[in-house]
PDB file of C-alpha atoms in Angstrom:
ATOM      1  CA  UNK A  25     -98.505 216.045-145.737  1.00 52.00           C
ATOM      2  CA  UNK A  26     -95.651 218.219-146.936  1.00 66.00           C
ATOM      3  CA  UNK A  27     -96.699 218.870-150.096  1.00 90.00           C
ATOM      4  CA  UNK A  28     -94.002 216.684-151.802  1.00 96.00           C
ATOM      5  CA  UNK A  29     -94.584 213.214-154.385  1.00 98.00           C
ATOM      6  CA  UNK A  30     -92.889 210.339-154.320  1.00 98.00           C
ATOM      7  CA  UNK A  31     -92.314 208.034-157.492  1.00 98.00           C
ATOM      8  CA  UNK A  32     -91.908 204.464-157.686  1.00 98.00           C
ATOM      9  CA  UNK A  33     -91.051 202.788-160.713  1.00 98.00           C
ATOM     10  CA  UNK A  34     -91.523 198.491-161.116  1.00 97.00           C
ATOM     11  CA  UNK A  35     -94.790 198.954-158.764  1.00 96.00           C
ATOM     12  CA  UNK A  36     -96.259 195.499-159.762  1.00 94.00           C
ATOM     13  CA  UNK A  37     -92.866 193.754-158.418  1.00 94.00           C
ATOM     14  CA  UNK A  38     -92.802 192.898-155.029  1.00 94.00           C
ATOM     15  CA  UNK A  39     -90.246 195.038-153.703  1.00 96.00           C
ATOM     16  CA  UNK A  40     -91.775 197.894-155.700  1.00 97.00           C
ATOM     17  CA  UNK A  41     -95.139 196.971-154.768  1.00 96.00           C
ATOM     18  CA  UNK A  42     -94.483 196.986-151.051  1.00 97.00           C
ATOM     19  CA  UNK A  43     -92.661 200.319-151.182  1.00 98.00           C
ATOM     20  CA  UNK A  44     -94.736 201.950-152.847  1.00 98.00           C
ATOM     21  CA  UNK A  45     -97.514 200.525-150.186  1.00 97.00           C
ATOM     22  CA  UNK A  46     -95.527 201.735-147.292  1.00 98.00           C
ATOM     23  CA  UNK A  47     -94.898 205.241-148.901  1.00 98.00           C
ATOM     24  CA  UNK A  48     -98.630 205.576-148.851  1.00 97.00           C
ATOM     25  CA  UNK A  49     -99.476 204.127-144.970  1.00 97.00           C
ATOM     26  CA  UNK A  50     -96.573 206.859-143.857  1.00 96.00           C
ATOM     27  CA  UNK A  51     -99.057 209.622-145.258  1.00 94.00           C
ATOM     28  CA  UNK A  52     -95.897 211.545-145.534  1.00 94.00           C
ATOM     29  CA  UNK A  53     -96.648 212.325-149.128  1.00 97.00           C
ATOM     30  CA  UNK A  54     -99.444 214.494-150.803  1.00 96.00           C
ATOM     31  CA  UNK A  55     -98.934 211.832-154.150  1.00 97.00           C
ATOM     32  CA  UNK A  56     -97.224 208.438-154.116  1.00 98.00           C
ATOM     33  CA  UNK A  57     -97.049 208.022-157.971  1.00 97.00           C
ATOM     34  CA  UNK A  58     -96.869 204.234-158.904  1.00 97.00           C
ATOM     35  CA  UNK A  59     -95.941 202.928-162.609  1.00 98.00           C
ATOM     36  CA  UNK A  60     -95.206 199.582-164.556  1.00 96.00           C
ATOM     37  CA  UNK A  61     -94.517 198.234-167.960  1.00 93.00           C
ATOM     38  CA  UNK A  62     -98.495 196.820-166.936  1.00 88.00           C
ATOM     39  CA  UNK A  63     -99.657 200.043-165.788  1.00 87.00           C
ATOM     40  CA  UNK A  64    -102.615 201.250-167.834  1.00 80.00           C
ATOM     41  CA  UNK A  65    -103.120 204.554-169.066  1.00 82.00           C
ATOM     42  CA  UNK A  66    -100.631 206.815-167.560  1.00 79.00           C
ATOM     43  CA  UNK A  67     -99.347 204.875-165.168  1.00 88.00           C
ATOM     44  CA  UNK A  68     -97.971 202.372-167.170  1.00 95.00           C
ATOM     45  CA  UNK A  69     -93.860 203.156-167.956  1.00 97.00           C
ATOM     46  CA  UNK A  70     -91.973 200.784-170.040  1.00 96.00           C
ATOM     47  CA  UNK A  71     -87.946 201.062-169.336  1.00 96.00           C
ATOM     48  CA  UNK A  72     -87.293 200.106-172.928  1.00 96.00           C
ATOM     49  CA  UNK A  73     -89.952 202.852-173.968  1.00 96.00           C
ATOM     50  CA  UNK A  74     -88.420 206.312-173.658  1.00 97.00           C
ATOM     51  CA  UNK A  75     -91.509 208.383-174.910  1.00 97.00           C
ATOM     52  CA  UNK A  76     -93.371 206.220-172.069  1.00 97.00           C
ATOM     53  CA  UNK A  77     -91.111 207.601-169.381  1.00 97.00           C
ATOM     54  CA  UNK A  78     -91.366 210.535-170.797  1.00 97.00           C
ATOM     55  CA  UNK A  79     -94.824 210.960-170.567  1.00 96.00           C
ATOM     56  CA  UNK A  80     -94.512 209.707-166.759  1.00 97.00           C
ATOM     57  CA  UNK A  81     -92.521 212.573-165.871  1.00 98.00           C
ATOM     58  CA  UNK A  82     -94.748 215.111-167.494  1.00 97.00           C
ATOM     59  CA  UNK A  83     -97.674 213.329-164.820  1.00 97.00           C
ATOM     60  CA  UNK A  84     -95.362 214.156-161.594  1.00 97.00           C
ATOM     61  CA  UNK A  85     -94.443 216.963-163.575  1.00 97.00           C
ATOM     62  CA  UNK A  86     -97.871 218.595-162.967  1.00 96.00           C
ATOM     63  CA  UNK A  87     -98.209 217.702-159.067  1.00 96.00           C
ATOM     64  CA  UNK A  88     -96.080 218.503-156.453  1.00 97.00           C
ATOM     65  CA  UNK A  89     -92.275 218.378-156.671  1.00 97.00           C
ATOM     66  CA  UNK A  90     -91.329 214.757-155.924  1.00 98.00           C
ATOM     67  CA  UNK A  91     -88.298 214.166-152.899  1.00 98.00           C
ATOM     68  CA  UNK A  92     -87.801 210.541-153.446  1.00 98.00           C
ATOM     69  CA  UNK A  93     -87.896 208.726-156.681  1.00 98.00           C
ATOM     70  CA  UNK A  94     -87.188 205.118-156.636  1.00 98.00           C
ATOM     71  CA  UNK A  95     -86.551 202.715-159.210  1.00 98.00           C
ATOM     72  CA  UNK A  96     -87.385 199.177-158.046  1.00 97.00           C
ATOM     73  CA  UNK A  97     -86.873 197.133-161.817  1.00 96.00           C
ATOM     74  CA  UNK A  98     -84.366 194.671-162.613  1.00 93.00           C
ATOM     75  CA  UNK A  99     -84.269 191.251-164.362  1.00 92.00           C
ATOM     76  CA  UNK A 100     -82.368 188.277-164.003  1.00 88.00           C
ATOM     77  CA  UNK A 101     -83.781 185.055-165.330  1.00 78.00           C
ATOM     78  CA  UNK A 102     -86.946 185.918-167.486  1.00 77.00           C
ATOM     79  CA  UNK A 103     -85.800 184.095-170.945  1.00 80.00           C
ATOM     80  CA  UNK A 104     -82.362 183.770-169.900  1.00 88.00           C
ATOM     81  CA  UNK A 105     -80.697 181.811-166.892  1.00 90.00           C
ATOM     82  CA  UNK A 106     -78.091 183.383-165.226  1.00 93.00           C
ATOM     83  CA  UNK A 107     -74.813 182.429-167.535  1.00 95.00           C
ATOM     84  CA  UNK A 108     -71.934 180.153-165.382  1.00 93.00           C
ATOM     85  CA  UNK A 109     -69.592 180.225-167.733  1.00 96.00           C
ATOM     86  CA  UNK A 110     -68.589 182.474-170.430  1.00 96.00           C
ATOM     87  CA  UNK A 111     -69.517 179.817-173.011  1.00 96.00           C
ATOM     88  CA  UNK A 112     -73.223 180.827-172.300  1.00 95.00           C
ATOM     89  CA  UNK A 113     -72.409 184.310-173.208  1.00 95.00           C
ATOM     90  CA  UNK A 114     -75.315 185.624-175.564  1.00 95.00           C
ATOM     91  CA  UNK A 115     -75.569 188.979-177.873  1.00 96.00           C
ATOM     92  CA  UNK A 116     -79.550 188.800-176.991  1.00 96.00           C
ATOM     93  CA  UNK A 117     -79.058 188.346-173.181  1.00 96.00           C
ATOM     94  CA  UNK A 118     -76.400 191.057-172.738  1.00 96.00           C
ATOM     95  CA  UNK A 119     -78.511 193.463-174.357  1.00 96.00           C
ATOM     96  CA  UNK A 120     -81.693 192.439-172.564  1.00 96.00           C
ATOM     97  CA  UNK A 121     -79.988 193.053-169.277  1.00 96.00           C
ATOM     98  CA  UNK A 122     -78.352 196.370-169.991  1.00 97.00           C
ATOM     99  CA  UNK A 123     -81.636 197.413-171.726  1.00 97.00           C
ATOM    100  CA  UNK A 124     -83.436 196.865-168.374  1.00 97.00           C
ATOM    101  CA  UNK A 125     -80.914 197.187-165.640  1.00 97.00           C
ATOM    102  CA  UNK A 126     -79.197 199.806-166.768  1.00 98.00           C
ATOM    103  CA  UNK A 127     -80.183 201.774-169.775  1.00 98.00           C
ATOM    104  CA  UNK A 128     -83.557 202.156-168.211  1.00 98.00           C
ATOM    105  CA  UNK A 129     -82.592 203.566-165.309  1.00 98.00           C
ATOM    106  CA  UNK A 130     -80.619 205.692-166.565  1.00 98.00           C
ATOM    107  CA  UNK A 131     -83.610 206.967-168.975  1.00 98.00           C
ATOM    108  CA  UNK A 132     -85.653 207.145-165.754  1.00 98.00           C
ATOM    109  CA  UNK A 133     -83.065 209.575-164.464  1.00 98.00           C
ATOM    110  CA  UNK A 134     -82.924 211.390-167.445  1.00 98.00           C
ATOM    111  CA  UNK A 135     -86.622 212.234-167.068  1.00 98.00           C
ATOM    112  CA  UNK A 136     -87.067 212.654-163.117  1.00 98.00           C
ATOM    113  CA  UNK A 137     -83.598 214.153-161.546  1.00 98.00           C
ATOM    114  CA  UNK A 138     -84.648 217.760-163.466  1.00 98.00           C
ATOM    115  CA  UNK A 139     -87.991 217.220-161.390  1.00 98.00           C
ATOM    116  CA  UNK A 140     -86.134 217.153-157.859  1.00 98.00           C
ATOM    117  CA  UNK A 141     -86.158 220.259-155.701  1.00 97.00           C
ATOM    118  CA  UNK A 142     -83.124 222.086-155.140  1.00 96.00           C
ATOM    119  CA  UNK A 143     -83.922 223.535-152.013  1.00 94.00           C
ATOM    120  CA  UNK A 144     -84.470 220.171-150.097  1.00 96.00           C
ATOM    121  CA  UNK A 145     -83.665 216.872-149.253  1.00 97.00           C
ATOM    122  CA  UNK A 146     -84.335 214.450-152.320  1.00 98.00           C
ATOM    123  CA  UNK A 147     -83.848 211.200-153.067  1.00 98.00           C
ATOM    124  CA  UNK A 148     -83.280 209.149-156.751  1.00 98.00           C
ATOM    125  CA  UNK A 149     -82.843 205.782-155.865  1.00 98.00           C
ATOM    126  CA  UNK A 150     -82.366 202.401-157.704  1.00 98.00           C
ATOM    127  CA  UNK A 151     -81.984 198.642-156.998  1.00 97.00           C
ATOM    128  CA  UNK A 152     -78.710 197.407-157.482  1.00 97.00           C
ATOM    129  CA  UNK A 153     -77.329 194.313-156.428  1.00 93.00           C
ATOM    130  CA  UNK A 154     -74.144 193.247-154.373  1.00 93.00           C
ATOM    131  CA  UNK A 155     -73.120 190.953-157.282  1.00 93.00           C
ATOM    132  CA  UNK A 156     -72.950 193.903-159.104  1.00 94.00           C
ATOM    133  CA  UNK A 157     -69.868 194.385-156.938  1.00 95.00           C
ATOM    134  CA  UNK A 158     -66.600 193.765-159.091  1.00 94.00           C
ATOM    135  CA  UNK A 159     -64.674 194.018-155.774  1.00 93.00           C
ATOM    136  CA  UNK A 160     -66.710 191.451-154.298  1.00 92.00           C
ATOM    137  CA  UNK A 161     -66.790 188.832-157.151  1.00 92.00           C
ATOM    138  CA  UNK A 162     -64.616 186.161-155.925  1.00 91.00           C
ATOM    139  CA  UNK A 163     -67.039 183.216-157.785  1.00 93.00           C
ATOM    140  CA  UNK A 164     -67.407 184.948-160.988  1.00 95.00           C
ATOM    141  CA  UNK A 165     -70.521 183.506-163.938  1.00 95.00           C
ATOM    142  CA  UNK A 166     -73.763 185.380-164.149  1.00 95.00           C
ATOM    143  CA  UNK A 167     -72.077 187.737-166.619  1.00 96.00           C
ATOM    144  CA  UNK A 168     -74.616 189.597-167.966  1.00 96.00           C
ATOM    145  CA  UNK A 169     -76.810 190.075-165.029  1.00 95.00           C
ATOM    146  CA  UNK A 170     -73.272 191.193-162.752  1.00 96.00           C
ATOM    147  CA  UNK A 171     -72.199 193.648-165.728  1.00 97.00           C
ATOM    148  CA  UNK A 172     -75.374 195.271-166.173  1.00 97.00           C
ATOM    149  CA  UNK A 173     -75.806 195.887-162.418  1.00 97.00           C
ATOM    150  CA  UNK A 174     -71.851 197.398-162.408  1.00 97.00           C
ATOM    151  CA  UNK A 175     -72.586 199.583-165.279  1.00 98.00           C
ATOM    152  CA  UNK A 176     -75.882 200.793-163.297  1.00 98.00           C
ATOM    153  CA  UNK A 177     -73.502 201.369-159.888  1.00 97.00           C
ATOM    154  CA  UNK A 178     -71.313 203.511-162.413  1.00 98.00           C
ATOM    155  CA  UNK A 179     -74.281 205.552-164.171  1.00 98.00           C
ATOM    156  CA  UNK A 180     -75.710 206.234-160.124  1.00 98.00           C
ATOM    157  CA  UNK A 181     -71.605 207.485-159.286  1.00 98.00           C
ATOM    158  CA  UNK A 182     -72.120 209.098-162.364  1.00 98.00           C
ATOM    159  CA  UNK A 183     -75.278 211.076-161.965  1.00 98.00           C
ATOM    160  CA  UNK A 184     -74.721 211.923-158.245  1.00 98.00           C
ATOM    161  CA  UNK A 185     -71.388 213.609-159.210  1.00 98.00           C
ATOM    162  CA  UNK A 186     -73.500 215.743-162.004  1.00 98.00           C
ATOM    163  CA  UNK A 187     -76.438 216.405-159.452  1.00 98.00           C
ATOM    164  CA  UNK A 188     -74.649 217.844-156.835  1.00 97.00           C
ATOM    165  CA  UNK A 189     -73.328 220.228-158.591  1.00 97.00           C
ATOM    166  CA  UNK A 190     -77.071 221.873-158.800  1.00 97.00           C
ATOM    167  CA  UNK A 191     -78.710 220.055-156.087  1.00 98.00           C
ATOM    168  CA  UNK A 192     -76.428 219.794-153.071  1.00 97.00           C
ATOM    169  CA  UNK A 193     -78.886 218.511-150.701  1.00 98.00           C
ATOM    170  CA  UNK A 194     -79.958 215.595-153.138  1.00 98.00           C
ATOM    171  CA  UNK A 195     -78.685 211.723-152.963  1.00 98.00           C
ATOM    172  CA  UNK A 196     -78.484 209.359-155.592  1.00 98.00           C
ATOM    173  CA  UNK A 197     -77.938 205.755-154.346  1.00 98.00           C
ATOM    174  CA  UNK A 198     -78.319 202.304-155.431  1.00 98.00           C
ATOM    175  CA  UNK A 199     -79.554 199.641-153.251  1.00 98.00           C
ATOM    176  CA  UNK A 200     -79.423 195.946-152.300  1.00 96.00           C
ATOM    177  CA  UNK A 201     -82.773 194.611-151.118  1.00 95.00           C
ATOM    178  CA  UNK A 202     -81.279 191.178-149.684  1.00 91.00           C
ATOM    179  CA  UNK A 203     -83.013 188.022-151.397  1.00 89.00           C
ATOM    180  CA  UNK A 204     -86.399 188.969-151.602  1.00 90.00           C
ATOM    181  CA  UNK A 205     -88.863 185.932-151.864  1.00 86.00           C
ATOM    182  CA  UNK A 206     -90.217 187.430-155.591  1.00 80.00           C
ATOM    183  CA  UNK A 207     -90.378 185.829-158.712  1.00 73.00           C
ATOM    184  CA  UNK A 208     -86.992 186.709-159.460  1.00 72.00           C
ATOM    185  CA  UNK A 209     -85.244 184.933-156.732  1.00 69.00           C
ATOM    186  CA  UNK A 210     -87.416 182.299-156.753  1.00 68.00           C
ATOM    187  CA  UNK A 211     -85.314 179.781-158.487  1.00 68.00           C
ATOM    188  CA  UNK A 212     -82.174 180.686-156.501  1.00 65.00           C
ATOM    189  CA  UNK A 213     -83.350 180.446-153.093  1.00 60.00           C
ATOM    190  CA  UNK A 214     -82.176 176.817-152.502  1.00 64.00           C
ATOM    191  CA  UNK A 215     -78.981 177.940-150.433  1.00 63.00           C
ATOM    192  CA  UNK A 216     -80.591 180.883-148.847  1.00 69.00           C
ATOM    193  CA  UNK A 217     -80.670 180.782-144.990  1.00 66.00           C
ATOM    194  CA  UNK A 218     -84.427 181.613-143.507  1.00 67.00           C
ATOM    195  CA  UNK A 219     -83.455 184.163-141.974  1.00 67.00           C
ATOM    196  CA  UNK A 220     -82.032 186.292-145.062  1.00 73.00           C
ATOM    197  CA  UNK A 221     -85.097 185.835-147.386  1.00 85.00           C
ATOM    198  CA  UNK A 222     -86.996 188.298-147.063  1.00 92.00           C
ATOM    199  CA  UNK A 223     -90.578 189.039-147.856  1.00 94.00           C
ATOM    200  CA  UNK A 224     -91.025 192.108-149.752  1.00 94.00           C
ATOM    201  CA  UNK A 225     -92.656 194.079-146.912  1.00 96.00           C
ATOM    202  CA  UNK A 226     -89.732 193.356-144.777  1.00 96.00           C
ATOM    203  CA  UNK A 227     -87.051 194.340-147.267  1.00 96.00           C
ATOM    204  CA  UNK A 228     -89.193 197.253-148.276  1.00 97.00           C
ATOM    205  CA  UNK A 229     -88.776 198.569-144.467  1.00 97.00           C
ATOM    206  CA  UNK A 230     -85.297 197.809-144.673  1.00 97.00           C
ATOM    207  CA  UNK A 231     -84.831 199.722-148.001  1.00 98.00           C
ATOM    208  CA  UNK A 232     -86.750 202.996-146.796  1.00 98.00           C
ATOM    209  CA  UNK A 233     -84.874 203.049-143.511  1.00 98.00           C
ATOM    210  CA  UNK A 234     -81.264 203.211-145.505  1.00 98.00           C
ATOM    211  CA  UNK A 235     -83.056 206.039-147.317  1.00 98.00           C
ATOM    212  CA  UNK A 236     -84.389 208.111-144.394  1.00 98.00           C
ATOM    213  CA  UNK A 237     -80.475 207.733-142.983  1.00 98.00           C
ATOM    214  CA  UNK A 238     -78.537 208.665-146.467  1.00 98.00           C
ATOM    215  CA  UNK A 239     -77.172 211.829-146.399  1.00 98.00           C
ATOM    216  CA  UNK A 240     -75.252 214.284-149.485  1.00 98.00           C
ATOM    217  CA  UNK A 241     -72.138 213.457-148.418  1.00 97.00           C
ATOM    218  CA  UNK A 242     -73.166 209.589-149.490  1.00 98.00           C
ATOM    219  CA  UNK A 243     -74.736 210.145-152.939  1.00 98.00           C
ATOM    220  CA  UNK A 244     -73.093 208.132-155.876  1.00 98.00           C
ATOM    221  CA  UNK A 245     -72.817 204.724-153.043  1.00 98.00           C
ATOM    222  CA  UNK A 246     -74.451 201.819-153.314  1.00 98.00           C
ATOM    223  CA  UNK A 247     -75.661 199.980-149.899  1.00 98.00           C
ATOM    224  CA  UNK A 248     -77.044 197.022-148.677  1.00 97.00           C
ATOM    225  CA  UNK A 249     -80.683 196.586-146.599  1.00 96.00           C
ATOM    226  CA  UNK A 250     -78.805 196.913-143.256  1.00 96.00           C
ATOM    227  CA  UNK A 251     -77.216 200.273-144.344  1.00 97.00           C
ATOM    228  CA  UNK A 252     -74.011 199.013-145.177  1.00 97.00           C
ATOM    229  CA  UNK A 253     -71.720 199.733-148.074  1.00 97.00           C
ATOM    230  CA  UNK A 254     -71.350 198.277-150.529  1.00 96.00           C
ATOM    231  CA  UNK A 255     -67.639 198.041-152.524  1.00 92.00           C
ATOM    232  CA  UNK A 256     -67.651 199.115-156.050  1.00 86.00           C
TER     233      UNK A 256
END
């Protein structure tokens, strides 16, 4: 024990369920704070409910200072299938993925980065996705799900920039889990090889590894499970 939290937010996903598991086995933390939009009581945090993340924070607020903070929410298909052309494009399914993919992490960071040490090594972390690349997109369609995950890569470049100015030792970084075999890959898994779908224990190692390796000097990137980067 070091006397430090950890927060993980989207604990009843599988990625964020997993994590959150594996932060606890590692007994590295004193507190390994879990919350979800079905949390009860004070652990629930809705990311289109600011007063609900705000009343999360005041929680970690009152324990010891957290060092990693990780945000493992996202949505892709829940309502809305992934658009292939831009005559699918939708107000309502826009604003449902920026609301979740990006406004609400952004929220989440509005709450939690003034909770980070200064004087250590911390970590705010968030699951991105490599389609969220716009260097990378050479096939182009799920619009809103691809925009929402480039405007969270730019809020991450965004708030590492701002962060290091007071916390110089901190690292803000968003991160591709590979296809994870959750309910929001499920329908898209047809073309996946076996050997890149992961379960969510095995991305969650992969995830906590790129962590334990990211240093200040890589805040603001985004990076894949096997550590690499990621092209904005």
């Amino acid at each position: 024990m070091t006397g430090e939290s950890a927060v993980v937010v989207g604990v009843s996903g599988g990625v964020g369920g997993a994590v959150a598991s594996r932060l606890r086995e590692s007994g590295r933390f004193e507190v390994v704070h879990g919350f979800s939009r079905t949390g009860a009581g004070a652990a629930g945090l809705d990311l289109e409910d600011e007063d609900s993340i705000a009343r999360a924070a005041a929680l970690v607020r009152a324990g010891p200072a957290p060092t990693l903070v990780f945000v493992a929410t996202g949505v892709l298909h829940h309502g809305h299938a992934p658009e292939r052309s831009w005559r699918s494009l939708e107000p309502d399914h826009l604003m449902r993925d920026y609301r979740i993919n990006a406004i609400g992490p952004a929220l989440v960071a509005r709450h939690f980065l003034p909770l980070l040490p200064k004087d250590r090594r911390a970590v705010f972390a968030a699951l991105s996705a490599r389609v969220g690349s716009i260097g990378d997109n050479r096939l182009g369609g799920w619009h809103s799900y691809r925009a929402s995950k480039a405007a969270l890569n730019m809020i991450l470049r965004n708030l590492a920039i701002e962060l290091g100015r007071s916390h110089p030792l901190a690292v803000v970084a968003g991160l591709h889990p590979g296809t994870v075999d959750t309910a929001l890959s499920a329908p898209f898994q047809g073309g996946v090889a076996p050997d890149k779908l992961f379960t969510p224990d095995e991305s969650a190692d992969c995830l906590l590894r790129v962590i334990a390796d990211l240093a200040p000097a890589d805040s603001g990137g985004v990076f894949a499970w096997d550590g690499a980067r990621i092209v904005p």
